[in-house]
mmCIF file of C-alpha atoms in Angstrom:
data_model
loop_
_atom_site.group_PDB
_atom_site.id
_atom_site.type_symbol
_atom_site.label_atom_id
_atom_site.label_comp_id
_atom_site.label_asym_id
_atom_site.label_seq_id
_atom_site.Cartn_x
_atom_site.Cartn_y
_atom_site.Cartn_z
ATOM 1 C CA MET A 1 0.116 -0.054 0.004
ATOM 2 C CA ALA A 2 1.132 3.491 -0.679
ATOM 3 C CA VAL A 3 0.231 6.980 -2.049
ATOM 4 C CA PHE A 4 1.273 7.756 -5.448
ATOM 5 C CA THR A 5 -1.835 10.256 -6.139
ATOM 6 C CA PRO A 6 -2.474 12.733 -3.466
ATOM 7 C CA LEU A 7 -6.247 13.369 -2.693
ATOM 8 C CA SER A 8 -7.884 16.138 -0.440
ATOM 9 C CA ASP A 9 -10.037 16.297 2.340
ATOM 10 C CA ALA A 10 -12.537 17.721 0.106
ATOM 11 C CA GLN A 11 -12.223 15.382 -2.630
ATOM 12 C CA VAL A 12 -12.898 12.483 -0.371
ATOM 13 C CA ALA A 13 -15.682 13.900 1.592
ATOM 14 C CA ALA A 14 -17.371 14.623 -1.837
ATOM 15 C CA PHE A 15 -16.884 10.776 -2.882
ATOM 16 C CA LEU A 16 -18.002 9.705 0.274
ATOM 17 C CA ASP A 17 -21.484 11.419 -0.386
ATOM 18 C CA LYS A 18 -22.020 8.668 -2.841
ATOM 19 C CA PHE A 19 -22.193 5.974 -0.032
ATOM 20 C CA ASP A 20 -24.141 5.262 3.239
ATOM 21 C CA VAL A 21 -20.936 5.537 5.340
ATOM 22 C CA GLY A 22 -21.514 8.675 7.364
ATOM 23 C CA SER A 23 -19.789 11.927 7.338
ATOM 24 C CA PHE A 24 -15.923 12.553 6.461
ATOM 25 C CA VAL A 25 -13.695 13.187 9.659
ATOM 26 C CA SER A 26 -10.180 12.342 8.491
ATOM 27 C CA LEU A 27 -7.910 11.088 5.759
ATOM 28 C CA GLN A 28 -4.424 9.379 6.207
ATOM 29 C CA GLY A 29 -2.442 8.358 3.333
ATOM 30 C CA VAL A 30 -0.753 4.830 3.871
ATOM 31 C CA ALA A 31 3.004 4.451 3.177
ATOM 32 C CA GLY A 32 4.361 1.240 1.606
ATOM 33 C CA GLY A 33 3.537 -0.913 -1.011
ATOM 34 C CA THR A 34 4.350 -0.943 -4.992
ATOM 35 C CA GLU A 35 1.212 -0.477 -7.176
ATOM 36 C CA ASN A 36 -1.755 1.297 -5.902
ATOM 37 C CA SER A 37 -2.566 4.656 -3.723
ATOM 38 C CA THR A 38 -4.320 3.576 -0.521
ATOM 39 C CA PHE A 39 -5.800 5.652 2.092
ATOM 40 C CA PHE A 40 -7.392 5.254 5.784
ATOM 41 C CA VAL A 41 -10.561 7.156 5.790
ATOM 42 C CA THR A 42 -12.465 7.911 8.950
ATOM 43 C CA THR A 43 -16.056 8.871 9.356
ATOM 44 C CA ASP A 44 -18.517 9.645 12.088
ATOM 45 C CA ARG A 45 -19.605 5.872 11.687
ATOM 46 C CA ARG A 46 -16.975 3.568 10.852
ATOM 47 C CA GLU A 47 -13.299 3.180 9.340
ATOM 48 C CA LEU A 48 -12.568 2.584 5.586
ATOM 49 C CA VAL A 49 -9.697 1.974 3.186
ATOM 50 C CA LEU A 50 -10.122 4.130 0.046
ATOM 51 C CA THR A 51 -7.697 2.415 -3.058
ATOM 52 C CA LEU A 52 -6.729 4.019 -6.150
ATOM 53 C CA PHE A 53 -5.655 1.849 -8.865
ATOM 54 C CA GLU A 54 -2.338 3.157 -10.418
ATOM 55 C CA GLN A 55 -1.110 0.080 -12.603
ATOM 56 C CA GLY A 56 -2.552 -3.221 -13.898
ATOM 57 C CA GLU A 57 -5.490 -4.026 -16.366
ATOM 58 C CA HIS A 58 -8.396 -1.731 -15.233
ATOM 59 C CA GLU A 59 -10.943 -4.096 -17.177
ATOM 60 C CA GLU A 60 -9.830 -7.101 -14.791
ATOM 61 C CA LEU A 61 -11.177 -4.678 -11.698
ATOM 62 C CA PRO A 62 -14.862 -6.251 -11.900
ATOM 63 C CA PHE A 63 -13.461 -9.872 -11.350
ATOM 64 C CA PHE A 64 -11.887 -8.494 -8.259
ATOM 65 C CA VAL A 65 -14.873 -6.936 -6.910
ATOM 66 C CA GLU A 66 -16.908 -10.017 -7.845
ATOM 67 C CA LEU A 67 -14.454 -12.135 -6.118
ATOM 68 C CA LEU A 68 -14.240 -10.311 -2.930
ATOM 69 C CA ASP A 69 -18.018 -9.971 -2.717
ATOM 70 C CA TYR A 70 -18.525 -13.408 -3.153
ATOM 71 C CA LEU A 71 -15.920 -14.358 -0.530
ATOM 72 C CA ASP A 72 -17.498 -11.783 2.022
ATOM 73 C CA GLU A 73 -21.179 -13.325 1.342
ATOM 74 C CA HIS A 74 -19.719 -16.610 2.211
ATOM 75 C CA ARG A 75 -18.152 -15.031 5.682
ATOM 76 C CA LEU A 76 -14.756 -15.334 4.711
ATOM 77 C CA PRO A 77 -12.675 -12.723 6.438
ATOM 78 C CA VAL A 78 -12.059 -10.478 3.474
ATOM 79 C CA PRO A 79 -12.798 -6.627 2.805
ATOM 80 C CA GLY A 80 -15.866 -7.019 0.856
ATOM 81 C CA THR A 81 -16.389 -3.859 -1.367
ATOM 82 C CA ILE A 82 -18.639 -0.991 -0.486
ATOM 83 C CA HIS A 83 -21.527 -0.329 -2.777
ATOM 84 C CA ASP A 84 -22.849 3.284 -3.353
ATOM 85 C CA ARG A 85 -26.630 3.845 -2.699
ATOM 86 C CA ASP A 86 -27.279 2.822 -6.304
ATOM 87 C CA GLY A 87 -25.353 -0.520 -5.888
ATOM 88 C CA ILE A 88 -22.129 0.319 -7.783
ATOM 89 C CA ALA A 89 -18.650 -0.320 -6.289
ATOM 90 C CA LEU A 90 -16.379 0.716 -8.789
ATOM 91 C CA HIS A 91 -15.840 4.338 -9.225
ATOM 92 C CA SER A 92 -13.468 6.979 -10.485
ATOM 93 C CA LEU A 93 -11.584 9.570 -8.488
ATOM 94 C CA GLU A 94 -8.786 12.015 -9.559
ATOM 95 C CA GLY A 95 -8.843 9.996 -13.068
ATOM 96 C CA LYS A 96 -8.184 6.777 -11.363
ATOM 97 C CA PRO A 97 -10.433 3.626 -10.732
ATOM 98 C CA ALA A 98 -11.642 3.661 -6.915
ATOM 99 C CA LEU A 99 -12.934 1.155 -4.526
ATOM 100 C CA LEU A 100 -13.987 1.718 -1.222
ATOM 101 C CA PHE A 101 -13.415 -1.036 1.633
ATOM 102 C CA PRO A 102 -14.349 -1.577 5.232
ATOM 103 C CA ARG A 103 -11.034 -1.591 7.373
ATOM 104 C CA LEU A 104 -10.295 -5.071 8.673
ATOM 105 C CA PRO A 105 -8.698 -5.177 12.249
ATOM 106 C CA GLY A 106 -5.242 -6.349 12.953
ATOM 107 C CA ARG A 107 -1.369 -6.098 11.980
ATOM 108 C CA HIS A 108 0.822 -8.117 9.687
ATOM 109 C CA PRO A 109 2.505 -10.982 11.497
ATOM 110 C CA GLU A 110 6.341 -10.752 11.181
ATOM 111 C CA ALA A 111 7.224 -14.000 12.378
ATOM 112 C CA PRO A 112 3.895 -15.961 12.782
ATOM 113 C CA ASN A 113 3.377 -18.647 15.523
ATOM 114 C CA LEU A 114 1.746 -21.962 15.410
ATOM 115 C CA ALA A 115 -1.575 -20.742 16.517
ATOM 116 C CA GLN A 116 -1.502 -18.135 13.543
ATOM 117 C CA CYS A 117 -0.276 -20.645 10.983
ATOM 118 C CA HIS A 118 -3.240 -22.620 12.099
ATOM 119 C CA ALA A 119 -5.668 -20.100 11.868
ATOM 120 C CA LEU A 120 -4.627 -19.133 8.165
ATOM 121 C CA GLY A 121 -4.445 -22.883 7.283
ATOM 122 C CA ASP A 122 -7.854 -23.437 8.353
ATOM 123 C CA THR A 123 -9.293 -20.059 6.548
ATOM 124 C CA LEU A 124 -7.570 -20.984 3.341
ATOM 125 C CA GLY A 125 -8.902 -24.359 3.383
ATOM 126 C CA ARG A 126 -12.354 -22.657 3.863
ATOM 127 C CA LEU A 127 -11.795 -20.210 1.166
ATOM 128 C CA HIS A 128 -10.783 -22.884 -1.361
ATOM 129 C CA VAL A 129 -13.746 -24.984 -0.476
ATOM 130 C CA VAL A 130 -15.889 -22.070 -1.363
ATOM 131 C CA SER A 131 -14.015 -20.426 -4.152
ATOM 132 C CA LYS A 132 -14.447 -23.762 -6.274
ATOM 133 C CA HIS A 133 -18.164 -22.668 -6.972
ATOM 134 C CA PHE A 134 -17.159 -18.934 -7.895
ATOM 135 C CA HIS A 135 -18.436 -18.496 -11.456
ATOM 136 C CA GLY A 136 -15.758 -15.775 -12.394
ATOM 137 C CA HIS A 137 -12.771 -16.524 -14.434
ATOM 138 C CA ARG A 138 -9.501 -15.050 -14.838
ATOM 139 C CA PRO A 139 -6.530 -17.095 -16.155
ATOM 140 C CA ASN A 140 -3.548 -17.481 -13.376
ATOM 141 C CA PRO A 141 -1.051 -14.839 -15.174
ATOM 142 C CA ARG A 142 1.829 -16.456 -13.154
ATOM 143 C CA ASP A 143 1.383 -20.016 -14.065
ATOM 144 C CA LEU A 144 3.752 -22.600 -15.716
ATOM 145 C CA THR A 145 2.979 -21.080 -19.132
ATOM 146 C CA TRP A 146 4.266 -17.820 -18.013
ATOM 147 C CA LEU A 147 7.350 -19.301 -16.380
ATOM 148 C CA GLN A 148 8.070 -20.937 -19.953
ATOM 149 C CA VAL A 149 7.765 -17.815 -21.597
ATOM 150 C CA MET A 150 9.204 -15.139 -19.323
ATOM 151 C CA HIS A 151 12.201 -17.044 -17.833
ATOM 152 C CA HIS A 152 14.306 -16.241 -20.967
ATOM 153 C CA LYS A 153 14.159 -12.372 -20.264
ATOM 154 C CA VAL A 154 16.293 -12.775 -17.353
ATOM 155 C CA LEU A 155 18.837 -15.309 -18.357
ATOM 156 C CA SER A 156 21.328 -12.983 -19.707
ATOM 157 C CA TYR A 157 21.601 -11.176 -16.067
ATOM 158 C CA LEU A 158 22.389 -14.506 -14.404
ATOM 159 C CA SER A 159 25.430 -16.548 -13.842
ATOM 160 C CA PRO A 160 25.911 -19.739 -15.960
ATOM 161 C CA ALA A 161 24.789 -21.671 -12.832
ATOM 162 C CA ASP A 162 21.897 -19.891 -12.397
ATOM 163 C CA GLN A 163 20.983 -19.979 -15.945
ATOM 164 C CA THR A 164 21.378 -23.599 -15.804
ATOM 165 C CA LEU A 165 19.311 -23.838 -12.764
ATOM 166 C CA MET A 166 16.174 -21.932 -14.068
ATOM 167 C CA LYS A 167 16.265 -23.598 -17.432
ATOM 168 C CA ASN A 168 16.352 -27.096 -15.788
ATOM 169 C CA GLU A 169 13.625 -26.277 -13.312
ATOM 170 C CA VAL A 170 11.244 -25.036 -15.980
ATOM 171 C CA ASP A 171 11.759 -28.390 -18.080
ATOM 172 C CA ASP A 172 11.298 -30.469 -14.943
ATOM 173 C CA PHE A 173 7.945 -28.900 -14.259
ATOM 174 C CA GLU A 174 6.976 -29.566 -17.936
ATOM 175 C CA SER A 175 7.954 -33.159 -17.402
ATOM 176 C CA ALA A 176 6.088 -33.694 -14.098
ATOM 177 C CA PHE A 177 2.639 -31.926 -14.506
ATOM 178 C CA ILE A 178 2.345 -33.810 -18.151
ATOM 179 C CA GLN A 179 1.832 -36.962 -16.107
ATOM 180 C CA TYR A 180 -1.277 -35.824 -14.269
ATOM 181 C CA GLY A 181 -4.676 -34.632 -14.950
ATOM 182 C CA GLU A 182 -6.100 -31.485 -14.221
ATOM 183 C CA LEU A 183 -5.930 -30.619 -10.358
ATOM 184 C CA PRO A 184 -8.746 -29.001 -8.400
ATOM 185 C CA GLN A 185 -9.417 -25.679 -9.543
ATOM 186 C CA GLY A 186 -11.068 -22.492 -7.839
ATOM 187 C CA ALA A 187 -10.463 -18.835 -7.287
ATOM 188 C CA LEU A 188 -7.027 -18.057 -5.663
ATOM 189 C CA HIS A 189 -5.761 -15.083 -3.746
ATOM 190 C CA GLY A 190 -2.181 -15.481 -5.526
ATOM 191 C CA ASP A 191 -0.229 -13.697 -3.218
ATOM 192 C CA LEU A 192 -0.881 -14.736 0.385
ATOM 193 C CA PHE A 193 2.229 -13.601 2.237
ATOM 194 C CA ARG A 194 2.076 -12.417 5.880
ATOM 195 C CA ASP A 195 1.882 -8.989 4.847
ATOM 196 C CA ASN A 196 -1.378 -9.434 3.095
ATOM 197 C CA THR A 197 -2.967 -10.788 6.286
ATOM 198 C CA LEU A 198 -4.136 -9.097 9.368
ATOM 199 C CA PHE A 199 -3.962 -10.655 13.146
ATOM 200 C CA GLU A 200 -5.348 -9.665 16.410
ATOM 201 C CA GLY A 201 -3.200 -11.682 18.542
ATOM 202 C CA ASP A 202 -3.909 -15.326 17.431
ATOM 203 C CA GLN A 203 -7.226 -14.259 15.437
ATOM 204 C CA LEU A 204 -6.954 -13.796 11.745
ATOM 205 C CA GLY A 205 -8.812 -10.675 11.264
ATOM 206 C CA GLY A 206 -8.605 -10.286 7.643
ATOM 207 C CA ILE A 207 -6.904 -11.311 4.182
ATOM 208 C CA ILE A 208 -6.255 -8.263 1.958
ATOM 209 C CA ASP A 209 -4.943 -7.025 -1.324
ATOM 210 C CA PHE A 210 -6.574 -9.833 -3.862
ATOM 211 C CA TYR A 211 -5.050 -7.816 -6.942
ATOM 212 C CA ASN A 212 -3.203 -11.104 -8.129
ATOM 213 C CA GLY A 213 -6.353 -12.905 -7.535
ATOM 214 C CA CYS A 214 -7.304 -15.631 -10.284
ATOM 215 C CA THR A 215 -8.614 -18.862 -10.929
ATOM 216 C CA GLY A 216 -6.387 -21.823 -11.280
ATOM 217 C CA ASP A 217 -4.705 -24.890 -9.292
ATOM 218 C CA LEU A 218 -5.829 -24.583 -5.799
ATOM 219 C CA LEU A 219 -2.481 -26.199 -4.913
ATOM 220 C CA PHE A 220 -0.518 -23.247 -6.456
ATOM 221 C CA ASP A 221 -2.139 -20.879 -3.846
ATOM 222 C CA LEU A 222 -1.297 -23.400 -1.012
ATOM 223 C CA ALA A 223 2.415 -23.734 -2.274
ATOM 224 C CA ILE A 224 2.584 -19.903 -2.137
ATOM 225 C CA VAL A 225 1.525 -19.855 1.675
ATOM 226 C CA VAL A 226 3.765 -22.723 2.884
ATOM 227 C CA ASN A 227 7.081 -21.105 0.985
ATOM 228 C CA ASP A 228 6.342 -17.601 2.873
ATOM 229 C CA TRP A 229 4.801 -18.814 6.153
ATOM 230 C CA ALA A 230 6.788 -22.051 6.885
ATOM 231 C CA SER A 231 10.425 -21.238 5.593
ATOM 232 C CA ASN A 232 13.487 -20.594 7.793
ATOM 233 C CA ASP A 233 15.982 -18.169 6.763
ATOM 234 C CA ASP A 234 18.028 -20.713 5.047
ATOM 235 C CA GLY A 235 15.093 -21.640 2.968
ATOM 236 C CA SER A 236 14.297 -24.812 4.779
ATOM 237 C CA LEU A 237 10.854 -25.844 5.835
ATOM 238 C CA ASN A 238 9.818 -25.384 9.150
ATOM 239 C CA ALA A 239 8.395 -28.629 10.400
ATOM 240 C CA GLU A 240 5.876 -27.073 12.943
ATOM 241 C CA ARG A 241 4.766 -24.305 11.095
ATOM 242 C CA TYR A 242 4.195 -26.677 7.907
ATOM 243 C CA ASP A 243 2.334 -29.124 9.959
ATOM 244 C CA ALA A 244 0.029 -26.409 11.888
ATOM 245 C CA LEU A 245 -0.811 -25.086 8.167
ATOM 246 C CA LEU A 246 -1.144 -28.223 6.322
ATOM 247 C CA ASN A 247 -3.153 -30.092 8.945
ATOM 248 C CA ALA A 248 -5.555 -27.158 9.598
ATOM 249 C CA TYR A 249 -5.842 -26.637 5.625
ATOM 250 C CA GLN A 250 -6.415 -30.414 5.019
ATOM 251 C CA ALA A 251 -9.100 -30.528 7.782
ATOM 252 C CA ARG A 252 -11.017 -28.235 5.543
ATOM 253 C CA ARG A 253 -9.865 -29.593 2.037
ATOM 254 C CA PRO A 254 -8.227 -33.132 1.785
ATOM 255 C CA LEU A 255 -5.614 -32.997 -0.950
ATOM 256 C CA THR A 256 -6.247 -35.444 -3.819
ATOM 257 C CA PHE A 257 -3.788 -38.268 -4.680
ATOM 258 C CA ASP A 258 -2.425 -36.172 -7.723
ATOM 259 C CA GLU A 259 -1.855 -33.031 -5.585
ATOM 260 C CA ARG A 260 -0.113 -35.173 -3.028
ATOM 261 C CA ALA A 261 2.291 -36.602 -5.831
ATOM 262 C CA LEU A 262 2.968 -33.017 -7.050
ATOM 263 C CA TRP A 263 3.187 -31.321 -3.941
ATOM 264 C CA PRO A 264 7.286 -30.892 -3.921
ATOM 265 C CA THR A 265 6.954 -29.680 -7.436
ATOM 266 C CA MET A 266 4.413 -26.995 -6.704
ATOM 267 C CA LEU A 267 6.478 -25.682 -4.146
ATOM 268 C CA ARG A 268 9.482 -25.303 -6.522
ATOM 269 C CA VAL A 269 7.017 -23.919 -9.080
ATOM 270 C CA THR A 270 6.285 -20.975 -6.740
ATOM 271 C CA ALA A 271 9.437 -20.620 -5.592
ATOM 272 C CA LEU A 272 10.575 -19.929 -9.058
ATOM 273 C CA ARG A 273 7.836 -17.978 -9.754
ATOM 274 C CA TYR A 274 8.658 -15.248 -7.213
ATOM 275 C CA TRP A 275 12.413 -15.541 -7.895
ATOM 276 C CA LEU A 276 11.588 -14.868 -11.711
ATOM 277 C CA SER A 277 9.123 -12.066 -10.971
ATOM 278 C CA ARG A 278 11.313 -10.242 -8.603
ATOM 279 C CA LEU A 279 14.112 -10.748 -11.398
ATOM 280 C CA LEU A 280 11.927 -9.362 -13.720
ATOM 281 C CA VAL A 281 11.428 -5.967 -11.636
ATOM 282 C CA VAL A 282 14.970 -5.567 -11.055
ATOM 283 C CA TYR A 283 16.318 -5.801 -14.384
ATOM 284 C CA VAL A 284 13.771 -5.997 -17.181
ATOM 285 C CA ASP A 285 10.191 -4.037 -15.766
ATOM 286 C CA PRO A 286 11.307 -1.719 -12.936
ATOM 287 C CA PRO A 287 8.541 -0.130 -11.041
ATOM 288 C CA ALA A 288 6.941 3.093 -12.323
ATOM 289 C CA HIS A 289 7.432 4.748 -8.853
ATOM 290 C CA ASP A 290 10.827 5.312 -7.126
ATOM 291 C CA LEU A 291 10.584 2.146 -5.004
ATOM 292 C CA THR A 292 12.970 -0.680 -3.849
ATOM 293 C CA PRO A 293 12.065 -3.807 -5.214
ATOM 294 C CA HIS A 294 11.943 -7.084 -3.294
ATOM 295 C CA ASP A 295 15.161 -9.094 -3.326
ATOM 296 C CA PRO A 296 15.223 -11.870 -5.474
ATOM 297 C CA GLU A 297 17.748 -13.748 -3.633
ATOM 298 C CA ARG A 298 15.084 -14.899 -0.868
ATOM 299 C CA PHE A 299 13.274 -17.212 -3.477
ATOM 300 C CA ARG A 300 16.453 -18.588 -5.049
ATOM 301 C CA THR A 301 17.393 -19.534 -1.589
ATOM 302 C CA ILE A 302 14.104 -21.317 -1.096
ATOM 303 C CA LEU A 303 14.232 -22.951 -4.573
ATOM 304 C CA ASN A 304 17.481 -24.563 -3.821
ATOM 305 C CA ALA A 305 16.344 -25.722 -0.567
ATOM 306 C CA ARG A 306 13.339 -27.266 -1.968
ATOM 307 C CA ILE A 307 15.568 -28.805 -4.667
ATOM 308 C CA ALA A 308 18.158 -30.126 -2.139
ATOM 309 C CA HIS A 309 15.569 -31.367 0.574
ATOM 310 C CA GLY A 310 12.253 -31.919 -1.195
ATOM 311 C CA ALA A 311 9.043 -31.083 0.825
ATOM 312 C CA LEU A 312 8.469 -32.400 4.324
ATOM 313 C CA PRO A 313 5.749 -35.284 4.254
ATOM 314 C CA LEU A 314 2.337 -34.105 4.271
ATOM 315 C CA PRO A 315 0.484 -34.773 7.267
ATOM 316 C CA GLU A 316 -2.230 -37.631 7.041
ATOM 317 C CA VAL A 317 -5.842 -36.800 6.891
ATOM 318 C CA SER A 318 -7.927 -38.179 9.785
ATOM 319 C CA ALA A 319 -10.540 -40.497 8.728
#
């Protein structure tokens, strides 16, 4: 979250008049983030978040609105969009698409404990059970096809050893996935790192920032979570956090035979996905704003750890 397009109190007060959310009291820009302008807005009735969309494909915004509203209707802890008095959620402000959300409680966990891992695994399992029935569709923009196409763009910036590593991984992924049928599909968060969650103590208050949301392999979403939430500093998997997440998740949605077989590969796929996307930002497509990109090295380390040690055993599902 960040502010790239400043807004005045008067602009926001006039914008709020379209909604039944109370009268404007105060406006605070939110620092950090890389893509959109974000503000905390206080009215005499509630706390809100206002987002202006600076980048990306604006024609895809209705998908995100529909997904958030769908998950909110199913009582998932997500910020369902606030619709105006005419039932419209997506508006324009200062020439940018704008959405208004409720402000959810909590803070990002920097070092998640086992109770927080359990809470996230449980909620992600519930989300995936519900999301299988979501009718919207947006192809996963960071799937295996993307890896196959985009990894060529960064090879010239890598050492010979890393070039070989990246090319071999893409080849291995193709060989592994062709042996199995389609995995369980549904709507994904697509970027469920710790800083996209809000906790009050051990209670999950919200999952935010669905702008990598898409439809695709549910296992892809789970692997992203495990690589971020259950990795040690050296990239190895932390057995306690791993088990807490996966036990809770599988209590809601047990993995299929094919998913269990492909699990070690999917952990490597998602590690390469973030290593590559961060390399692209550093070398090929730097951010439009003066921001420090995420370090690609973190996911190169995780990838090498997954190659060296594989995945820890998946917890068995109780009958």
